[in-house]
Structures are given as C-alpha cells and as structure tokens.
Amino acid sequence: MLSPADMATLWLTFKVAGIATLLMLLFGTPLAWWLARTHSAWKGVINAVVALPLVLPPTVLGFYLLVLMGPTGIIGKFTSWLGLGTLPFTFPGLIVASVLYSLPFVVQPLQASFSAIGEQPLEAAATLRASPWDTFFSVVVPLAKPGFLTASILGFTHTVGEFGVVLMVGGNIPDKTRVVSVQIYNHVEALEYTEAHWLAGVLLLFSFSVLLVLYTVLKTQPVAHPLK
Amino acid sequence: MLPSRFFRSLIAVWLILLAPTTWAATTLAAVASDFTKPMTEIAAEFEKVTGHTAKLSFGSSGKAFAQIQSGAPFEVYLSASEKYPLELEKSGFAVIDSHFVYAIGRLVLWSATPGYVDAQGEILKTGNFKHIALADPSHAPYGVVAEEVMKSLGVLDKLRPLFVMGENISQTFQFVSTGNAELGFVGLAQVIDVNNGKASAPAHAPYLRPVGKIGSGSGWIIPDNLHSPFRQMAVLLKTGAENPAALALVDFLKSPTALAIIEKYGFGLPQ
C-alpha cells in the first residue's frame, strides 16, 4: 500500500499542478487571445516559442533551466537581485519550471477556441455598446468554455505527469520538490517494484478518470451555443 | 559468360575489405555513469589493440540492472556497486563466477568555487551553505558512500535538511558545477585534472596511492577510512558468453593498459 512518504509526494504533486494550472490560465489566456487575434509579424515567433517545450526533451529543458536559474544564469542573477535567492531546489522554482513546460497545453486549446469564435459575436457585442472587458467575460469566455476546460485539464494532467524537468530543477527533496513521478522512479531504481506498482497504479487511475471525464463530459454535453 | 577481369578484381578487393570485419566482433556494454570518462578511453584503446568494437551505454547502475533483467542486449555490465552483478549471477542473467572488481570508487567533496572547500573538509562542520548535493542514497552507490562519510563525521543529521539529490552522480555533478548547490559529493573522476595525474598523495592521507589534482573549483578527496570499501564490480552477461568481443573486453579491463587509465582518472585499483 501507499506509505506516508508516497502520500506526501501525491499531495505535493497536486499542489504543484493546481498552482501551475492557475498561473498558466492567468498568463496563457491573454497570450492565447493575442495570438488568436493579432496580425503581427511576431505571431509566428511567439507561437514557436510557446510550442518549444513540446519538442525539447524534458531533461534538456530542465538542464537549461538549471543553468539559467542558477547563480551564474540570467534569471538567477535577476532573482538574486530581487532578493529572492535562486530558484532551483525550491517550490517556487518547481512552479516556474512547470508553467514553462506545460504552457503549450494551455495556450494552444485556448487559442484554437478563441479563433473559432470569429469576428461576428464581437462585433455584435460592440454594437450593443459592450466594453472590451465586458465582451470578453460575457461573450468570449462562455463561448470558449470547452477550450478553457480542455486547457485546464491538459495543463493540470501534463504537470502531474512531468518528470524530466522536475528531476533536474527540483533536486528530489522530500516534501518540497519530490513529486510523484520522481518517487515512482526512485522506487524502481531502488528495486522496490511493489511500492512503484502501487503508486503508478494510483497515478494511472487518476489520469484515466480525469481524461475520461474530459472526453465524456465534452462529448455528451457540448456547451450550448448562446447565439444559435 | 565469365566475369570480366575488372569484375573479378573488384570481387577480390571486396573480399579483402570484408576479411577484418569477419573476425572483429562488436560488443555492447552497460557502464555506470561515474565511469564514463575512463571507459570511453579504455574502449578506444580496446579497439586499437584487439580490433574488436565496444559500444557503450552509460547510465545509472540500477537502471541498467532493471533493463538487463528485462532482456536488454547488453553483454558486459560495469556496475558502480557490488550488489547488482552478484544479484545478476544469482538470478541467472550473468555467467557464474565471472564477476570481478574493476575499480575502487573515490569520492570528493567538491565546489565549483575555488577556495570554498578546505583540504580537511572542515566546511561540513562549520560551513554556512544552503544546499549540499549528493546522489540519491536510496539507489545510487555514491549516495550511500556520501551518507556514510557524513555519518562518520557526525554531521549527517545536521546536513540532511540541506540535501539536494541527483538521480545519478552525473546529475549531482551538474547541480554543483552550475553553482546551484554550493558543494556536493561527486566522483573524483568527474573533477580530476588528468593532465596533472601524477601529483603526490594528499597531505591528510599519505597512505593513499598518489592521486591526481582536482582540475577546477575546490575539493576534499575523502579518505577511504571514512566509508566502507567502494568496490565497483563488473560481470559478463550470458548474452555475451559466446561473443569473442565481450570476452576480450572483460580481459582487457584487467590489462595494464586499462588499469593505467583507471588510475589516471582517480579510481583505486582492485587488490
């Protein structure tokens, strides 16, 4: 069965994934909105940068984050200057790494659903004298609800499943940066296969349930289109 | 129709070119990541001397152990510990009684900052650092030894909250070399300056064989009496029992050429 140490890694993992998902929605929504609407020449560049973590091997991304956030790296020098110290081996460091790593899983579904809305609902709202903020929250958010749901669940589950980045940036510290994927890996390396199976089983069951909810809820109850 | 003279000579040339490859075989070895540098050099010498080729796969000993038990095509296994090769002989994946100690691991308390670690390791007792890196003791042999050293010095409980653990010794080295951990326990082979390999024995441990100087930063080469013997063991796997290249590699690891390279990188030699 699961030991207290295993339970601690599960709790920490959900805490990291929860906070990271909220931050990704916070930063990802304006970014996705801009990407969906802009005709700027920078669009392609920003799109490519956001999608980079999909292509880069996680340990490579983790290694460069370790270098950049370390005492001699640009980000590390900046955070030290702010008086925050350096980010590797800390909980905030883990959050920063997770946000960068999982961002495409939040931005891309949002961008797609924003693009799908088109100009007409926005122009209709404008003729009714809705302010841009009002339009966004009363028209765009309800229309893009499936996009937000997909983005949140993918962002959350992808963060739960991350391994290579946290292994590099986290330093495997109990209760601070040792997440469930690292704990399973440790069990396997220590040849504690039974413990590894239990923890992996819990993780598998969780991931499957979440994805099942995602696909069944979205398929069987499509969000009503308010303008139709 | 008889082949033309041109074609016959072409076939002859082809046969001559083919000849060496028929008795020069290739073997695949799984190698503990701490032995990366010496083994790369040993494999190059091995190819020069025997004509065989050794392909190397570096990683943590535990991972290779699990892969071998799941049918990985490795033929020779150089582990960073004694545990795994003996276990493989017992479980029938390795040739019985083929195990041998190929090197004695040496540990260094190292920092990327020059002058940070003193020659007696007093910093462990007095230092004001935020992180100390070591390989994860739950599975990495270097981590086990690092813990023993801290226990011998009576600083284990005090330092435990400052631990950052690398998955293997290479990752531990990255934590320290990037400056994210002020200091950490790494392998001597990772920080030794091989061009200066004939330096004298360290002053605090004159009983040691002469070992090389540390290339950059600052370090304390941990005396052997602070931990249990760090024997690194290799074994011939059953997959390689019939392969002349695998057998030759096992022999070559015990040759004077190989031993000289092993010593150059700061490992102790098997007795």
Short mmCIF file of N, CA, C and O in Angstrom, two decimals, chain B residues 98-102 249-259 262:
data_model
loop_
_atom_site.label_atom_id
_atom_site.label_comp_id
_atom_site.label_asym_id
_atom_site.label_seq_id
_atom_site.Cartn_x
_atom_site.Cartn_y
_atom_site.Cartn_z
N SER B 98 31.81 -14.94 -13.02
CA SER B 98 32.53 -14.05 -13.96
C SER B 98 32.72 -12.66 -13.36
O SER B 98 33.36 -11.82 -13.97
N HIS B 99 32.19 -12.41 -12.16
CA HIS B 99 32.28 -11.06 -11.59
C HIS B 99 33.71 -10.75 -11.14
O HIS B 99 34.45 -11.65 -10.75
N PHE B 100 34.08 -9.48 -11.23
CA PHE B 100 35.39 -9.04 -10.74
C PHE B 100 35.33 -7.54 -10.43
O PHE B 100 34.55 -6.81 -11.04
N VAL B 101 36.15 -7.14 -9.49
CA VAL B 101 36.23 -5.71 -9.14
C VAL B 101 37.14 -5.04 -10.17
O VAL B 101 38.27 -5.48 -10.39
N TYR B 102 36.62 -4.01 -10.85
CA TYR B 102 37.45 -3.36 -11.87
C TYR B 102 38.03 -2.05 -11.39
O TYR B 102 39.00 -1.54 -11.95
N LEU B 249 36.78 -7.94 -23.99
CA LEU B 249 36.61 -6.69 -23.23
C LEU B 249 36.81 -6.95 -21.73
O LEU B 249 37.46 -6.17 -21.02
N VAL B 250 36.25 -8.06 -21.27
CA VAL B 250 36.40 -8.43 -19.85
C VAL B 250 37.89 -8.61 -19.52
O VAL B 250 38.38 -8.12 -18.51
N ASP B 251 38.62 -9.28 -20.42
CA ASP B 251 40.06 -9.47 -20.21
C ASP B 251 40.80 -8.14 -20.26
O ASP B 251 41.68 -7.87 -19.46
N PHE B 252 40.39 -7.30 -21.21
CA PHE B 252 41.09 -6.04 -21.42
C PHE B 252 40.96 -5.11 -20.22
O PHE B 252 41.87 -4.34 -19.91
N LEU B 253 39.81 -5.21 -19.51
CA LEU B 253 39.60 -4.36 -18.32
C LEU B 253 40.61 -4.66 -17.23
O LEU B 253 40.86 -3.85 -16.35
N LYS B 254 41.21 -5.88 -17.28
CA LYS B 254 42.20 -6.26 -16.27
C LYS B 254 43.63 -6.03 -16.78
O LYS B 254 44.59 -6.29 -16.06
N SER B 255 43.77 -5.54 -18.01
CA SER B 255 45.10 -5.38 -18.60
C SER B 255 45.80 -4.15 -18.04
O SER B 255 45.14 -3.22 -17.58
N PRO B 256 47.14 -4.11 -18.09
CA PRO B 256 47.87 -2.95 -17.60
C PRO B 256 47.44 -1.65 -18.28
O PRO B 256 47.37 -0.60 -17.64
N THR B 257 47.13 -1.73 -19.58
CA THR B 257 46.68 -0.53 -20.30
C THR B 257 45.44 0.06 -19.64
O THR B 257 45.36 1.25 -19.37
N ALA B 258 44.46 -0.85 -19.40
CA ALA B 258 43.20 -0.38 -18.81
C ALA B 258 43.42 0.12 -17.39
O ALA B 258 42.90 1.17 -17.00
N LEU B 259 44.23 -0.62 -16.61
CA LEU B 259 44.46 -0.23 -15.21
C LEU B 259 45.11 1.15 -15.12
O LEU B 259 44.79 1.94 -14.23
N ILE B 262 42.40 3.65 -15.65
CA ILE B 262 41.52 3.68 -14.47
C ILE B 262 42.17 4.52 -13.37
O ILE B 262 41.53 5.35 -12.73
#
